[in-house]
Coordinates of C-alpha atoms in Angstrom, one line a residue:
Chain A
M29 CA -73.3 5.5 -75.3
S30 CA -73.6 5.9 -71.5
K31 CA -72.6 9.5 -71.9
E32 CA -75.3 10.0 -74.6
I33 CA -78.0 8.5 -72.5
A34 CA -77.1 10.7 -69.6
G35 CA -76.8 13.8 -71.9
F36 CA -80.4 13.1 -73.0
F37 CA -81.6 13.5 -69.4
A38 CA -79.3 16.4 -68.8
K39 CA -80.7 18.2 -71.7
N40 CA -84.2 17.7 -70.6
G41 CA -83.4 18.8 -67.0
N42 CA -84.6 15.6 -65.3
M43 CA -81.3 14.1 -64.5
K44 CA -81.9 14.0 -60.7
N45 CA -85.3 12.3 -60.7
A46 CA -85.0 9.9 -63.6
L47 CA -84.7 6.1 -63.1
V48 CA -83.8 4.4 -66.4
L49 CA -84.2 0.7 -67.0
I50 CA -81.3 -0.6 -69.2
P51 CA -81.5 -4.2 -70.6
P52 CA -78.5 -6.5 -70.4
S53 CA -75.6 -6.2 -72.9
A54 CA -76.7 -9.4 -74.6
Y55 CA -80.0 -7.6 -75.6
F56 CA -78.1 -4.9 -77.3
K57 CA -75.7 -7.0 -79.0
E58 CA -78.4 -9.2 -80.5
R59 CA -80.1 -6.0 -82.0
G60 CA -76.8 -4.8 -83.4
V61 CA -75.9 -2.2 -80.8
D62 CA -72.3 -2.6 -79.4
Y63 CA -72.8 -1.5 -75.8
D64 CA -71.4 -3.1 -72.6
V65 CA -73.9 -1.9 -70.0
P66 CA -72.3 -0.6 -66.8
E67 CA -73.9 -1.6 -63.7
P68 CA -76.0 1.1 -62.0
A69 CA -73.4 2.1 -59.4
V70 CA -70.7 2.5 -62.0
F71 CA -73.2 4.4 -64.4
Y72 CA -74.0 6.7 -61.6
Y73 CA -70.2 7.3 -60.9
Y74 CA -69.5 8.4 -64.5
T75 CA -72.7 10.2 -65.4
G76 CA -74.8 11.0 -62.2
L77 CA -77.8 9.3 -63.7
K78 CA -79.7 6.6 -61.9
T79 CA -80.3 3.5 -63.8
T80 CA -81.6 0.0 -62.9
W81 CA -81.2 -3.6 -64.1
V82 CA -83.9 -6.1 -64.9
N83 CA -83.0 -8.3 -61.8
S84 CA -83.4 -5.5 -59.4
P85 CA -86.6 -5.0 -57.1
V86 CA -86.6 -1.4 -58.1
A87 CA -86.9 -2.1 -61.9
S88 CA -90.5 -1.8 -61.7
N89 CA -90.2 1.8 -60.6
A90 CA -88.4 2.9 -63.7
G91 CA -89.9 5.9 -65.5
W92 CA -87.7 5.5 -68.7
M93 CA -86.2 2.6 -70.5
V94 CA -83.6 2.1 -73.4
I95 CA -84.7 -0.3 -76.1
A96 CA -82.8 -1.2 -79.3
G97 CA -83.6 -2.4 -82.8
K98 CA -81.6 -2.6 -86.1
G99 CA -78.4 -1.1 -84.8
H100 CA -80.0 1.9 -83.0
Y101 CA -81.2 2.5 -79.5
Q102 CA -83.9 4.6 -78.2
I103 CA -84.8 6.2 -74.9
I104 CA -88.6 6.0 -74.2
P105 CA -90.7 7.0 -71.3
V106 CA -92.6 4.4 -69.4
T107 CA -96.3 5.4 -69.8
D108 CA -98.0 2.0 -69.1
K109 CA -96.9 -0.2 -66.1
K110 CA -97.9 -3.3 -68.1
V111 CA -95.6 -2.5 -70.9
L112 CA -92.8 -2.1 -68.3
T113 CA -93.5 -5.4 -66.7
D114 CA -93.7 -7.1 -70.1
S115 CA -90.4 -5.5 -71.2
I116 CA -88.7 -6.7 -67.9
N117 CA -89.9 -10.3 -68.6
I118 CA -88.5 -10.2 -72.1
F119 CA -85.2 -8.5 -70.9
K120 CA -84.9 -11.3 -68.2
K121 CA -84.4 -13.8 -71.0
Y122 CA -80.9 -12.3 -71.7
P123 CA -78.0 -13.2 -69.4
L124 CA -76.7 -10.4 -67.1
D125 CA -73.0 -9.9 -67.3
L126 CA -71.0 -7.6 -64.9
Chain B
M5 CA -48.1 22.3 -57.7
P6 CA -49.3 18.6 -57.5
V7 CA -45.8 17.7 -56.4
L8 CA -45.9 20.4 -53.7
I9 CA -49.1 19.0 -52.4
I10 CA -47.9 15.5 -52.3
I11 CA -44.8 16.5 -50.4
L12 CA -46.9 18.6 -48.0
L13 CA -49.3 15.6 -47.4
G14 CA -46.3 13.4 -47.1
L15 CA -44.8 15.5 -44.4
L16 CA -48.1 15.6 -42.5
Q17 CA -48.3 11.8 -42.8
F18 CA -44.8 11.5 -41.6
S19 CA -45.5 13.7 -38.7
T20 CA -48.6 12.0 -37.7
G21 CA -47.0 8.6 -37.8
F22 CA -43.8 9.7 -36.1
G23 CA -46.0 11.1 -33.3
I24 CA -47.4 7.6 -32.7
L25 CA -43.9 6.0 -32.7
V26 CA -42.7 8.6 -30.2
L27 CA -45.8 8.1 -28.0
L28 CA -45.0 4.4 -28.0
K29 CA -41.3 5.2 -27.4
I30 CA -40.3 3.1 -30.4
Y31 CA -36.9 4.5 -31.6
L32 CA -35.7 3.1 -34.9
K33 CA -33.0 3.8 -37.5
P34 CA -33.7 7.0 -39.4
V35 CA -34.7 5.4 -42.7
V36 CA -36.9 2.8 -41.1
C37 CA -38.4 5.5 -38.8
I38 CA -39.3 7.7 -41.8
S39 CA -40.8 4.9 -43.9
L40 CA -42.8 3.4 -41.0
S41 CA -44.0 7.0 -40.0
V42 CA -45.3 7.7 -43.4
L43 CA -47.1 4.4 -43.6
I44 CA -48.7 4.7 -40.2
G45 CA -49.5 8.4 -41.1
I46 CA -51.5 7.3 -44.2
A47 CA -53.4 4.9 -42.1
V48 CA -54.3 7.4 -39.5
F49 CA -55.4 9.7 -42.4
A50 CA -57.6 7.0 -43.6
I51 CA -59.4 6.7 -40.3
I52 CA -60.0 10.6 -39.7
P53 CA -62.9 11.1 -42.3
F54 CA -64.5 7.9 -41.1
L55 CA -64.6 9.1 -37.5
L56 CA -65.9 12.5 -38.6
Q57 CA -68.7 10.5 -40.4
L58 CA -69.3 8.5 -37.2
L59 CA -69.9 11.9 -35.5
Y60 CA -72.0 13.2 -38.4
I61 CA -69.7 16.0 -38.9
P62 CA -70.0 17.2 -42.6
L63 CA -67.0 16.2 -44.7
T64 CA -66.0 19.6 -45.9
S65 CA -62.5 20.1 -47.0
F66 CA -62.0 22.5 -44.0
A67 CA -63.4 19.9 -41.5
V68 CA -61.2 17.0 -43.1
Y69 CA -57.9 19.0 -43.1
A70 CA -58.4 20.7 -39.9
S71 CA -59.0 17.4 -38.2
I72 CA -55.9 15.9 -39.8
V73 CA -53.7 18.9 -38.7
V74 CA -55.3 18.8 -35.1
V75 CA -54.7 15.1 -34.9
C76 CA -51.1 15.6 -36.1
L77 CA -50.5 18.3 -33.5
L78 CA -52.0 16.3 -30.6
L79 CA -49.9 13.2 -31.5
N80 CA -46.8 15.4 -31.6
L81 CA -47.0 17.2 -28.3
N82 CA -44.0 15.4 -26.9
S83 CA -42.1 14.7 -30.1
G84 CA -40.0 17.9 -30.3
K85 CA -36.9 16.3 -28.7
Q86 CA -37.2 13.2 -31.0
V87 CA -37.5 15.4 -34.0
L88 CA -34.2 17.2 -33.1
Q89 CA -32.7 13.8 -32.4
L90 CA -33.7 12.6 -35.9
L91 CA -32.4 15.6 -37.6
Y92 CA -29.2 15.4 -35.6
T93 CA -28.7 11.7 -36.6
F94 CA -29.4 12.7 -40.3
K95 CA -26.9 15.5 -40.1
H96 CA -24.2 13.3 -38.8
S97 CA -24.9 10.2 -40.8
R98 CA -23.2 9.6 -44.1
F99 CA -25.4 8.3 -46.9
R100 CA -23.3 5.8 -48.8
I101 CA -24.2 3.5 -51.7
K102 CA -21.8 0.9 -52.7
L103 CA -21.1 0.5 -56.4
Y104 CA -22.6 -3.1 -56.5
E105 CA -25.8 -1.8 -55.0
L106 CA -26.3 0.5 -58.0
P107 CA -27.7 -1.9 -60.7
F108 CA -30.3 -3.3 -58.2
L109 CA -31.4 0.2 -56.9
L110 CA -31.5 1.5 -60.5
L111 CA -33.7 -1.4 -61.6
V112 CA -35.9 -1.1 -58.6
C113 CA -36.2 2.7 -59.3
F114 CA -37.1 2.1 -62.8
I115 CA -39.9 -0.5 -61.9
V116 CA -41.2 1.9 -59.2
F117 CA -41.2 4.8 -61.7
V118 CA -43.4 2.8 -64.1
S119 CA -45.8 2.1 -61.4
I120 CA -46.1 5.6 -60.2
W121 CA -46.4 7.0 -63.9
R122 CA -49.3 4.5 -64.3
C123 CA -50.8 5.4 -60.9
Y124 CA -50.8 9.1 -61.8
Y125 CA -51.5 9.3 -65.5
L126 CA -53.3 6.1 -66.4
P127 CA -55.0 4.9 -63.4
P128 CA -56.9 1.6 -64.1
T129 CA -60.6 1.8 -62.8
P130 CA -61.4 -1.7 -61.6
R131 CA -65.2 -2.3 -61.2
D132 CA -64.8 -3.2 -57.5
L133 CA -63.4 0.4 -57.0
T134 CA -65.9 2.3 -59.2
S135 CA -69.0 0.6 -57.9
G136 CA -67.9 1.0 -54.2
P137 CA -65.3 3.2 -52.5
E138 CA -64.6 5.4 -55.4
V139 CA -68.2 6.2 -56.2
I140 CA -68.9 7.0 -52.5
A141 CA -65.8 9.2 -52.3
E142 CA -66.8 11.1 -55.3
Y143 CA -70.3 11.9 -54.0
A144 CA -68.9 12.4 -50.5
V145 CA -66.9 15.3 -51.8
K146 CA -70.0 16.6 -53.6
E147 CA -72.5 16.1 -50.7
K148 CA -70.1 16.2 -47.7
T149 CA -71.1 12.9 -46.4
M150 CA -70.2 9.3 -46.9
I151 CA -73.8 8.3 -46.5
N152 CA -74.8 10.0 -49.8
S153 CA -77.0 9.6 -52.9
V154 CA -75.1 6.6 -53.9
F155 CA -77.2 4.6 -51.5
T156 CA -80.4 5.6 -53.3
V157 CA -79.0 4.0 -56.6
D158 CA -79.9 0.4 -57.5
L159 CA -77.1 -1.4 -55.7
A160 CA -78.5 -5.0 -56.4
T161 CA -75.5 -5.9 -58.5
T162 CA -72.8 -5.2 -55.9
N163 CA -71.8 -5.4 -52.2
N164 CA -68.8 -3.0 -52.8
Q165 CA -70.6 -0.2 -50.9
Y166 CA -70.1 -2.2 -47.7
K167 CA -66.4 -2.5 -48.0
P168 CA -64.4 -0.8 -45.3
S169 CA -63.9 2.9 -45.6
F170 CA -60.1 2.9 -45.9
I171 CA -60.0 3.6 -49.6
T172 CA -63.0 5.9 -49.5
C173 CA -61.3 8.1 -46.8
L174 CA -58.0 8.3 -48.6
Q175 CA -59.7 9.1 -52.0
I176 CA -61.7 11.9 -50.3
I177 CA -58.5 13.4 -48.8
Y178 CA -56.7 13.3 -52.1
K179 CA -59.7 14.5 -54.0
Y180 CA -59.8 17.6 -51.9
A181 CA -56.1 18.0 -52.4
G182 CA -56.7 18.4 -56.2
F183 CA -56.2 14.9 -57.5
P184 CA -59.4 14.0 -59.4
F185 CA -59.0 10.3 -59.1
G186 CA -57.0 10.3 -55.8
Q187 CA -54.9 7.1 -55.5
V188 CA -51.5 8.9 -55.4
W189 CA -51.4 7.5 -51.8
L190 CA -51.0 4.1 -53.2
S191 CA -47.6 5.0 -54.7
V192 CA -46.6 6.4 -51.3
I193 CA -47.5 3.0 -49.6
F194 CA -45.6 1.2 -52.4
I195 CA -42.4 3.4 -52.1
F196 CA -42.1 3.4 -48.4
F197 CA -42.9 -0.3 -47.9
L198 CA -40.0 -1.1 -50.4
V199 CA -37.7 1.1 -48.4
F200 CA -38.7 -0.6 -45.2
L201 CA -38.4 -4.1 -46.7
Y202 CA -35.0 -3.3 -48.2
H203 CA -33.7 -2.1 -44.8
A204 CA -35.2 -5.2 -43.0
L205 CA -33.4 -7.5 -45.6
S206 CA -30.1 -5.6 -45.3
V207 CA -30.1 -6.1 -41.6
T208 CA -29.3 -9.9 -42.0
L209 CA -28.2 -10.2 -45.6
H210 CA -25.4 -8.7 -47.8
K211 CA -26.8 -6.0 -50.0
I212 CA -26.2 -7.9 -53.2
I213 CA -28.6 -10.6 -51.9
A214 CA -31.0 -8.2 -50.5
G215 CA -31.0 -6.4 -53.9
I216 CA -31.7 -9.7 -55.8
L217 CA -34.5 -10.6 -53.4
M218 CA -36.0 -7.1 -53.7
I219 CA -36.1 -7.3 -57.4
M220 CA -37.7 -10.9 -57.3
F221 CA -40.4 -9.5 -54.8
I222 CA -41.2 -6.4 -56.7
S223 CA -41.6 -8.3 -60.0
I224 CA -44.3 -10.6 -58.7
P225 CA -46.7 -9.7 -61.8
E226 CA -50.0 -9.7 -60.0
M227 CA -48.8 -7.9 -56.9
Y228 CA -47.0 -5.3 -59.0
A229 CA -50.2 -4.6 -60.9
Y230 CA -51.9 -3.7 -57.6
T231 CA -49.3 -1.0 -56.9
F232 CA -51.1 1.2 -59.5
M233 CA -54.6 -0.2 -59.3
V234 CA -56.4 0.8 -56.1
L235 CA -58.0 -2.1 -54.2
F236 CA -57.6 -3.2 -50.6
D237 CA -55.3 -6.1 -51.0
Y238 CA -51.8 -4.5 -51.5
S239 CA -52.2 -2.1 -48.6
N240 CA -53.6 -4.9 -46.4
S241 CA -50.6 -7.1 -47.2
V242 CA -48.3 -4.1 -46.2
F243 CA -49.8 -3.4 -42.8
F244 CA -50.3 -7.3 -42.1
C245 CA -46.6 -7.7 -42.8
L246 CA -45.4 -4.7 -40.7
S247 CA -47.6 -6.1 -37.8
L248 CA -45.8 -9.4 -38.0
Y249 CA -42.5 -7.7 -38.2
F250 CA -43.1 -5.9 -34.8
L251 CA -44.7 -9.0 -33.3
F252 CA -41.5 -10.9 -34.0
E253 CA -39.4 -7.9 -32.7
F254 CA -41.4 -8.2 -29.5
F255 CA -40.6 -12.0 -29.3
S256 CA -36.9 -11.1 -29.5
S257 CA -36.8 -7.9 -27.4
E258 CA -39.8 -8.5 -24.9
K259 CA -40.6 -4.8 -25.1
T260 CA -44.3 -4.2 -24.6
N261 CA -44.4 -1.2 -26.8
Y262 CA -43.5 -3.5 -29.8
I263 CA -46.5 -5.7 -29.4
I264 CA -48.8 -2.6 -28.8
L265 CA -47.5 -1.4 -32.2
S266 CA -48.0 -4.7 -33.7
G267 CA -51.6 -4.7 -32.5
I268 CA -52.3 -1.2 -33.9
L269 CA -50.8 -2.3 -37.3
M270 CA -52.9 -5.4 -37.3
A271 CA -55.9 -3.2 -36.5
I272 CA -55.0 -1.2 -39.6
A273 CA -54.8 -4.3 -41.6
T274 CA -58.3 -5.3 -40.3
Y275 CA -59.6 -1.9 -41.1
I276 CA -58.5 -2.4 -44.7
R277 CA -59.9 -5.9 -45.1
S278 CA -62.1 -7.1 -42.2
E279 CA -61.4 -10.8 -42.6
T280 CA -57.8 -10.1 -41.5
L281 CA -59.2 -10.6 -38.0
V282 CA -59.2 -14.3 -38.7
L283 CA -55.7 -14.4 -39.7
A284 CA -54.8 -12.3 -36.5
C285 CA -56.4 -14.9 -34.4
I286 CA -54.4 -17.7 -36.3
V287 CA -51.2 -15.7 -35.8
Y288 CA -51.9 -15.3 -32.2
V289 CA -50.9 -19.1 -31.9
S290 CA -47.3 -17.9 -32.3
V291 CA -47.9 -15.8 -29.0
L292 CA -48.9 -19.1 -27.3
F293 CA -45.7 -20.8 -28.6
H294 CA -43.7 -18.0 -27.4
Y295 CA -44.8 -18.3 -23.8
W296 CA -45.4 -22.1 -23.9
K297 CA -42.6 -23.2 -21.6
R298 CA -42.8 -20.2 -19.2
R299 CA -43.7 -20.9 -15.7
N300 CA -46.2 -18.1 -15.5
F301 CA -48.0 -18.9 -18.9
L302 CA -51.4 -17.6 -18.6
K303 CA -51.0 -14.0 -17.6
P304 CA -48.5 -12.8 -20.3
T305 CA -50.4 -14.8 -22.9
L306 CA -53.6 -13.1 -22.1
R307 CA -52.0 -9.7 -21.8
S308 CA -50.1 -10.0 -25.1
G309 CA -53.3 -11.4 -26.7
A310 CA -55.1 -8.2 -25.5
Y311 CA -52.5 -6.0 -26.9
F312 CA -52.4 -7.9 -30.2
I313 CA -56.1 -8.9 -30.9
L314 CA -58.2 -6.2 -29.1
P315 CA -57.3 -3.2 -31.4
S316 CA -58.3 -5.3 -34.5
L317 CA -61.5 -6.5 -32.8
F318 CA -62.3 -2.9 -31.8
I319 CA -61.9 -1.5 -35.3
Y320 CA -63.7 -4.4 -36.8
L321 CA -66.8 -3.7 -34.5
L322 CA -66.5 0.0 -35.3
S323 CA -66.1 -0.3 -39.2
I324 CA -68.3 -3.3 -39.9
V325 CA -70.8 -3.9 -37.1
V326 CA -71.6 -0.4 -36.0
Y327 CA -71.0 1.5 -39.2
I328 CA -72.9 -0.9 -41.6
N329 CA -75.7 -1.7 -39.2
W330 CA -76.3 1.6 -37.6
Y331 CA -75.2 4.2 -40.2
L332 CA -75.7 2.8 -43.7
P333 CA -79.2 2.9 -45.0
S334 CA -79.3 -0.6 -46.2
D335 CA -79.8 -4.0 -44.7
Y336 CA -76.6 -6.1 -44.8
T337 CA -76.2 -8.9 -42.4
I338 CA -72.7 -10.5 -42.1
E339 CA -74.4 -13.6 -40.7
T340 CA -76.2 -14.4 -44.0
L341 CA -72.7 -14.6 -45.6
L342 CA -71.5 -17.3 -43.2
N343 CA -71.1 -20.9 -44.1
K344 CA -74.4 -22.6 -43.0
N345 CA -72.8 -26.0 -42.6
L346 CA -69.7 -25.4 -40.4
L347 CA -69.3 -29.1 -39.5
N348 CA -68.5 -29.9 -43.2
F349 CA -64.9 -29.2 -43.7
Y350 CA -65.0 -30.3 -47.4
S351 CA -64.9 -26.6 -48.6
F352 CA -61.8 -25.9 -46.6
Y353 CA -59.9 -28.9 -48.1
Q354 CA -61.2 -28.1 -51.5
R355 CA -60.0 -24.5 -51.4
L356 CA -56.6 -25.5 -49.9
S357 CA -56.2 -27.9 -52.7
D358 CA -57.3 -25.4 -55.4
M359 CA -55.2 -22.6 -54.0
T360 CA -52.1 -24.8 -53.9
G361 CA -52.7 -26.5 -57.2
R362 CA -54.0 -23.7 -59.2
L363 CA -52.4 -20.6 -57.7
L364 CA -49.3 -21.5 -55.7
L365 CA -47.6 -24.5 -57.3
A366 CA -49.1 -25.1 -60.7
G367 CA -51.9 -23.8 -62.9
D368 CA -51.6 -19.9 -63.1
T369 CA -48.7 -19.6 -60.7
I370 CA -46.1 -18.2 -63.2
N371 CA -48.7 -15.8 -64.7
Y372 CA -49.7 -14.5 -61.4
Y373 CA -46.7 -14.6 -59.1
G374 CA -43.8 -15.4 -61.4
Y375 CA -41.1 -17.7 -59.9
F376 CA -41.3 -16.3 -56.3
V377 CA -43.0 -19.2 -54.7
Y378 CA -40.5 -21.7 -56.3
I379 CA -37.6 -19.6 -55.2
F380 CA -39.0 -19.6 -51.6
L381 CA -39.5 -23.4 -51.7
F382 CA -36.0 -23.9 -53.1
I383 CA -34.5 -21.8 -50.3
L384 CA -36.6 -23.7 -47.7
C385 CA -35.7 -27.1 -49.1
L386 CA -32.0 -26.2 -49.3
T387 CA -32.2 -25.0 -45.7
I388 CA -33.8 -28.2 -44.5
F389 CA -31.5 -30.6 -46.5
D390 CA -28.4 -28.6 -45.6
R391 CA -29.4 -29.4 -41.9
N392 CA -29.0 -25.7 -40.9
L393 CA -31.1 -25.2 -37.8
L394 CA -33.6 -22.5 -38.5
N395 CA -33.3 -19.6 -36.0
K396 CA -36.2 -18.5 -34.1
T397 CA -36.9 -15.5 -36.3
A398 CA -36.9 -17.7 -39.4
L399 CA -39.3 -20.2 -37.6
N400 CA -41.6 -17.4 -36.8
W401 CA -41.7 -16.1 -40.4
L402 CA -42.3 -19.7 -41.6
F403 CA -45.1 -20.0 -39.2
A404 CA -46.5 -16.7 -40.5
V405 CA -46.3 -18.1 -44.0
F406 CA -48.2 -21.3 -42.8
A407 CA -50.8 -19.1 -41.0
V408 CA -51.8 -17.3 -44.4
F409 CA -51.5 -20.5 -46.2
I410 CA -54.2 -22.3 -44.0
G411 CA -55.9 -18.9 -43.0
L412 CA -57.2 -18.0 -46.5
P413 CA -58.8 -21.4 -47.2
F414 CA -60.3 -21.2 -43.7
I415 CA -61.7 -17.7 -44.4
A416 CA -63.2 -19.2 -47.7
Y417 CA -64.6 -22.0 -45.5
L418 CA -66.3 -19.5 -43.2
F419 CA -67.4 -17.1 -46.0
P420 CA -68.2 -19.0 -49.2
L421 CA -68.3 -15.6 -51.2
Y422 CA -64.5 -15.5 -50.8
D423 CA -63.8 -16.9 -54.2
L424 CA -60.6 -18.4 -55.5
D425 CA -60.1 -16.3 -58.7
N426 CA -60.3 -13.0 -57.0
S427 CA -60.4 -12.8 -53.2
T428 CA -58.0 -15.7 -52.6
K429 CA -55.7 -14.7 -55.6
R430 CA -55.4 -11.3 -54.1
G431 CA -55.4 -12.5 -50.4
L432 CA -52.2 -14.3 -51.4
F433 CA -50.4 -11.0 -51.6
K434 CA -50.1 -11.3 -47.8
I435 CA -47.9 -14.4 -48.0
F436 CA -45.2 -12.9 -50.2
P437 CA -43.6 -10.3 -47.9
L438 CA -43.7 -13.0 -45.3
M439 CA -41.8 -15.5 -47.7
L440 CA -39.4 -12.7 -48.4
L441 CA -38.7 -12.1 -44.7
F442 CA -38.3 -15.8 -44.1
M443 CA -35.7 -15.9 -46.7
A444 CA -33.9 -12.9 -45.1
N445 CA -33.7 -14.9 -42.0
S446 CA -32.9 -18.2 -43.4
P447 CA -29.5 -19.6 -42.1
L448 CA -28.4 -20.4 -45.7
L449 CA -28.7 -16.9 -47.0
I450 CA -27.2 -15.4 -43.9
S451 CA -24.1 -17.7 -44.0
L452 CA -23.8 -16.9 -47.7
S453 CA -24.0 -13.2 -46.9
D454 CA -21.4 -13.5 -44.1
S455 CA -19.0 -15.3 -46.7
I456 CA -19.4 -12.4 -49.1
K457 CA -18.8 -9.8 -46.2
K458 CA -15.7 -11.8 -45.2
W459 CA -14.5 -12.0 -48.7
E460 CA -15.0 -8.3 -49.0
Q461 CA -13.0 -7.5 -45.8
T462 CA -10.0 -9.5 -47.2
K463 CA -10.0 -7.3 -50.4

């Protein structure tokens, strides 16, 4: 799934500048998506895409985020900072696991 | 082709290490000389890209390999005669293996082969590697600097980017050599350390006993796993053990060049894992013991201390204080990691108790370390009850075991992040070669070896 996410940005040509907020693994599991989220450094190693976790001070700079529902995930752009802040607060309810 | 590159790099490593041994005027038996030269050569390789980085020289493949060749040539300006001597010794020495050595050697070769196979074809990718040294090395090759785009990534979940550059540098060199995941160097360290150990055991023990001990050592499950999984602790334990070996050689021969080599090897161990500096200071107590009853106590103690500790201190300052504070684009202060309540020794006793109870004598001992600790204790108890007086070398190795035994909890007391289940568990790798070399020098096994040798001579 990490490769798919990276592939999305590679296809759109904004791999270098994108910062993607990825919620904790527990969030995905609850929504029926089996995905162990790699930490940002590991994600960058395998894909070259910069990601961030909800506990990071740079999370509020994310331009994209991955959300999930009913067994599917979606990559959406952040158009409203308030939506991003609310999303981070919701994601923070899920435990982070390395 | 990969085999050719490995051989070529191995020859360069051997030449580099051999140059250092010649400069220090340390002349050893050919097999020991070769294994030690390769190991020292790998360590020198691991410093070169780091020094280039400190000088802000771009880490292109040309810069890295040209520097390696230049360093190798500079170190070998006076080695010509010694190389000829080594070749002459090889030409006139007969390589003999006795029949009873074969089963042990074949078994060791098989275990080593499995490790090399895993290392080359199915390398594990531990998170500590991929979130630190490996990702930095990968992007260093792409961006020609170790201070690269990795430091623009969200690194809030890890501190592995601040680990010493030993692995990063070797990964860079081997990636440039055409190995996408590097790490072939780990097998080289593993093989040549085993060669060195087998020889060290064979000096005092009969080869049957040396073979049995080698099998027991190589089969320590947790330690074996780290012969094909790149992290710092296996290499750290190798250079820590080598340093003590030459320190104790210095105690018996009083040759200054041995303690200088010991200091260099301890510096390499400190470069690999910075907290080794604490253990070096504890081991220094053995230098005090050595000079204790001398009339002129202070001067040789201080001089030996300078030879033994200063290289480690220097490399610590360079690789941790200077590099992290002045080069890396992030704030990381070691002081914040220190225990704030140094007068409270509870954490030290707690870690000592947990380490002994959960890792060394009970709990997960068998899973992690097999029966090795029990065998060591068995030999130790037998030696004591047999009223065999321990010789000085055995006492030195026993002290070294003790130094690691109390040193690791002391490190955990100083740095609370040094946890039990990861750092201490792997830190204990340092204790096993020392236990092995204690057994090699225990009067009990030496007298048993002598009995076997005498019996052999009568046949």
